[in-house]
Tab-separated table of C-alpha atoms in Angstrom:
chain	number	residue	atom	x	y	z
A	1	UNK	CA	137.502	-172.548	230.582
A	2	UNK	CA	138.893	-174.704	228.253
A	3	UNK	CA	137.766	-178.654	229.594
A	4	UNK	CA	141.200	-180.165	228.729
A	5	UNK	CA	139.586	-183.553	229.390
A	6	UNK	CA	136.948	-183.742	226.797
A	7	UNK	CA	137.874	-182.238	223.527
A	8	UNK	CA	140.957	-181.447	221.846
A	9	UNK	CA	141.813	-177.624	220.394
A	10	UNK	CA	142.358	-177.804	216.793
A	11	UNK	CA	144.668	-174.476	215.765
A	12	UNK	CA	143.449	-172.517	212.904
A	13	UNK	CA	145.403	-173.100	209.683
A	14	UNK	CA	146.591	-169.504	209.332
A	15	UNK	CA	149.207	-167.961	206.652
A	16	UNK	CA	151.671	-168.939	209.022
A	17	UNK	CA	150.684	-172.578	209.106
A	18	UNK	CA	149.418	-172.943	205.407
A	19	UNK	CA	152.850	-174.295	204.199
A	20	UNK	CA	152.792	-176.872	207.081
A	21	UNK	CA	155.962	-179.413	206.679
A	22	UNK	CA	154.271	-182.082	208.429
A	23	UNK	CA	150.774	-181.637	206.680
A	24	UNK	CA	152.545	-181.416	203.192
A	25	UNK	CA	154.746	-184.868	203.798
A	26	UNK	CA	155.249	-187.354	206.574
A	27	UNK	CA	158.077	-185.604	208.041
A	28	UNK	CA	160.581	-188.586	207.369
A	29	UNK	CA	159.987	-192.552	206.748
A	30	UNK	CA	156.644	-193.378	207.539
A	31	UNK	CA	156.860	-196.539	210.013
A	32	UNK	CA	153.328	-196.302	211.658
A	33	UNK	CA	150.031	-194.552	211.155
A	34	UNK	CA	147.823	-194.687	214.009
A	35	UNK	CA	145.099	-192.422	212.687
A	36	UNK	CA	145.534	-189.586	214.955
A	37	UNK	CA	149.566	-190.294	215.122
A	38	UNK	CA	152.229	-191.307	213.308
A	39	UNK	CA	155.729	-192.530	213.704
A	40	UNK	CA	158.449	-191.487	211.763
A	41	UNK	CA	161.854	-192.753	211.484
A	42	UNK	CA	164.018	-189.254	210.206
A	43	UNK	CA	166.830	-189.564	207.954
A	44	UNK	CA	169.834	-188.441	210.264
A	45	UNK	CA	172.933	-189.616	209.404
A	46	UNK	CA	174.500	-189.176	213.048
A	47	UNK	CA	171.693	-190.700	214.564
A	48	UNK	CA	170.115	-193.592	213.392
A	49	UNK	CA	166.565	-194.825	215.164
A	50	UNK	CA	165.979	-190.940	215.549
A	51	UNK	CA	162.025	-190.892	215.508
A	52	UNK	CA	159.532	-188.500	215.870
A	53	UNK	CA	155.744	-189.335	216.947
A	54	UNK	CA	153.508	-186.857	215.469
A	55	UNK	CA	150.033	-185.684	216.159
A	56	UNK	CA	148.346	-185.349	212.885
A	57	UNK	CA	145.931	-182.610	213.449
A	58	UNK	CA	147.206	-178.806	213.916
A	59	UNK	CA	147.183	-178.893	217.952
A	60	UNK	CA	150.024	-176.522	219.464
A	61	UNK	CA	150.501	-177.643	223.166
A	62	UNK	CA	149.909	-180.765	224.576
A	63	UNK	CA	147.368	-179.407	226.893
A	64	UNK	CA	145.397	-178.561	223.972
A	65	UNK	CA	144.906	-182.520	223.767
A	66	UNK	CA	142.243	-184.468	225.611
A	67	UNK	CA	143.230	-186.536	228.338
A	68	UNK	CA	142.657	-189.490	226.375
A	69	UNK	CA	144.723	-187.924	223.155
A	70	UNK	CA	147.664	-187.181	225.374
A	71	UNK	CA	147.555	-190.861	227.038
A	72	UNK	CA	147.309	-192.139	223.504
A	73	UNK	CA	150.162	-189.777	222.299
A	74	UNK	CA	152.655	-190.481	225.100
A	75	UNK	CA	151.859	-194.640	224.883
A	76	UNK	CA	152.978	-194.182	221.272
A	77	UNK	CA	156.120	-192.289	222.510
A	78	UNK	CA	156.744	-194.737	225.201
A	79	UNK	CA	156.059	-197.507	222.796
A	80	UNK	CA	159.232	-196.244	220.284
A	81	UNK	CA	161.389	-195.391	223.328
A	82	UNK	CA	161.005	-198.830	224.350
A	83	UNK	CA	161.463	-200.549	220.916
A	84	UNK	CA	164.974	-198.359	221.008
A	85	UNK	CA	166.206	-199.539	223.916
A	86	UNK	CA	165.419	-202.932	223.235
A	87	UNK	CA	167.063	-203.091	219.634
A	88	UNK	CA	169.521	-200.534	219.885
A	89	UNK	CA	170.480	-200.369	223.349
A	90	UNK	CA	172.142	-196.621	223.478
A	91	UNK	CA	173.247	-195.358	226.688
A	92	UNK	CA	170.250	-192.770	226.969
A	93	UNK	CA	167.098	-191.656	224.964
A	94	UNK	CA	166.368	-188.131	225.019
A	95	UNK	CA	162.763	-187.288	224.421
A	96	UNK	CA	161.828	-183.417	223.621
A	97	UNK	CA	158.740	-181.707	222.443
A	98	UNK	CA	159.800	-178.262	220.894
A	99	UNK	CA	156.982	-177.264	218.413
A	100	UNK	CA	158.958	-173.800	217.582
A	101	UNK	CA	158.412	-174.352	213.810
A	102	UNK	CA	155.409	-176.480	213.208
A	103	UNK	CA	151.636	-176.271	214.969
A	104	UNK	CA	151.499	-179.718	215.378
A	105	UNK	CA	152.517	-181.418	218.660
A	106	UNK	CA	155.401	-184.021	217.917
A	107	UNK	CA	157.929	-185.916	220.061
A	108	UNK	CA	161.466	-186.138	219.123
A	109	UNK	CA	162.632	-189.826	220.153
A	110	UNK	CA	166.471	-189.843	219.811
A	111	UNK	CA	168.513	-192.728	220.781
A	112	UNK	CA	171.845	-191.590	222.373
A	113	UNK	CA	175.274	-192.807	222.711
A	114	UNK	CA	178.599	-191.986	224.736
A	115	UNK	CA	180.379	-191.615	221.120
A	116	UNK	CA	177.621	-189.825	219.659
A	117	UNK	CA	179.040	-186.364	217.853
A	118	UNK	CA	177.194	-184.429	220.786
A	119	UNK	CA	176.998	-186.352	224.010
A	120	UNK	CA	176.428	-185.207	226.667
A	121	UNK	CA	175.118	-181.829	225.436
A	122	UNK	CA	171.555	-181.852	223.055
A	123	UNK	CA	171.823	-182.966	219.496
A	124	UNK	CA	171.347	-179.553	218.588
A	125	UNK	CA	174.490	-178.519	220.096
A	126	UNK	CA	177.993	-177.962	218.555
A	127	UNK	CA	179.714	-181.076	218.116
A	128	UNK	CA	182.117	-181.979	220.867
A	129	UNK	CA	183.641	-185.008	218.382
A	130	UNK	CA	184.089	-186.873	215.066
A	131	UNK	CA	181.024	-189.440	214.357
A	132	UNK	CA	182.608	-192.785	214.296
A	133	UNK	CA	181.660	-194.064	210.571
A	134	UNK	CA	181.960	-197.505	211.696
A	135	UNK	CA	179.630	-197.463	214.874
A	136	UNK	CA	177.204	-195.324	212.904
A	137	UNK	CA	177.151	-198.169	209.775
A	138	UNK	CA	176.941	-200.980	212.572
A	139	UNK	CA	173.965	-198.868	214.175
A	140	UNK	CA	172.255	-199.000	210.622
A	141	UNK	CA	172.313	-202.322	210.498
A	142	UNK	CA	169.995	-202.508	213.453
A	143	UNK	CA	167.313	-200.348	211.328
A	144	UNK	CA	164.940	-203.164	209.918
A	145	UNK	CA	165.050	-204.747	213.342
A	146	UNK	CA	164.093	-201.342	215.070
A	147	UNK	CA	161.415	-200.945	212.147
A	148	UNK	CA	159.784	-204.345	213.238
A	149	UNK	CA	160.065	-203.595	216.908
A	150	UNK	CA	158.361	-200.329	216.751
A	151	UNK	CA	155.191	-202.138	214.580
A	152	UNK	CA	155.162	-204.675	217.367
A	153	UNK	CA	155.286	-202.350	220.350
A	154	UNK	CA	152.291	-200.162	218.567
A	155	UNK	CA	150.318	-202.688	217.622
A	156	UNK	CA	150.289	-204.061	221.158
A	157	UNK	CA	148.706	-200.387	222.199
A	158	UNK	CA	145.392	-201.663	219.951
């Protein structure tokens, strides 16, 4: 039986994971490197402020992490969410952990607005409306403040 409290189960690198996108690059603009995890800002024109919190090792499932590592990772997710809420003031924050394409546990932290192109559906759904470039541009102007808020939130965890 796997003891989920004391050892993180690292997924072996195989031919399927040998060209892992999240090993070859940060996976976005690196905002914070927490050693075992990192936080990146995704360059998604339709979703300014979309971030990912990525576990650095090849770990496929949350339950493959130790209790302490899960707690650390989720604290980082919540810190990013708090920063997004503070700076961007979205209608909703979507949290998603899929991991179907890469063997790194990672969380999508996505600010959502009633006027975004897919709202209230997931961001991967078909568009329901055309994005307002004016609103997107306004939201992009908040990204420097978001970067600072994320750093402040994550540094407070240490």
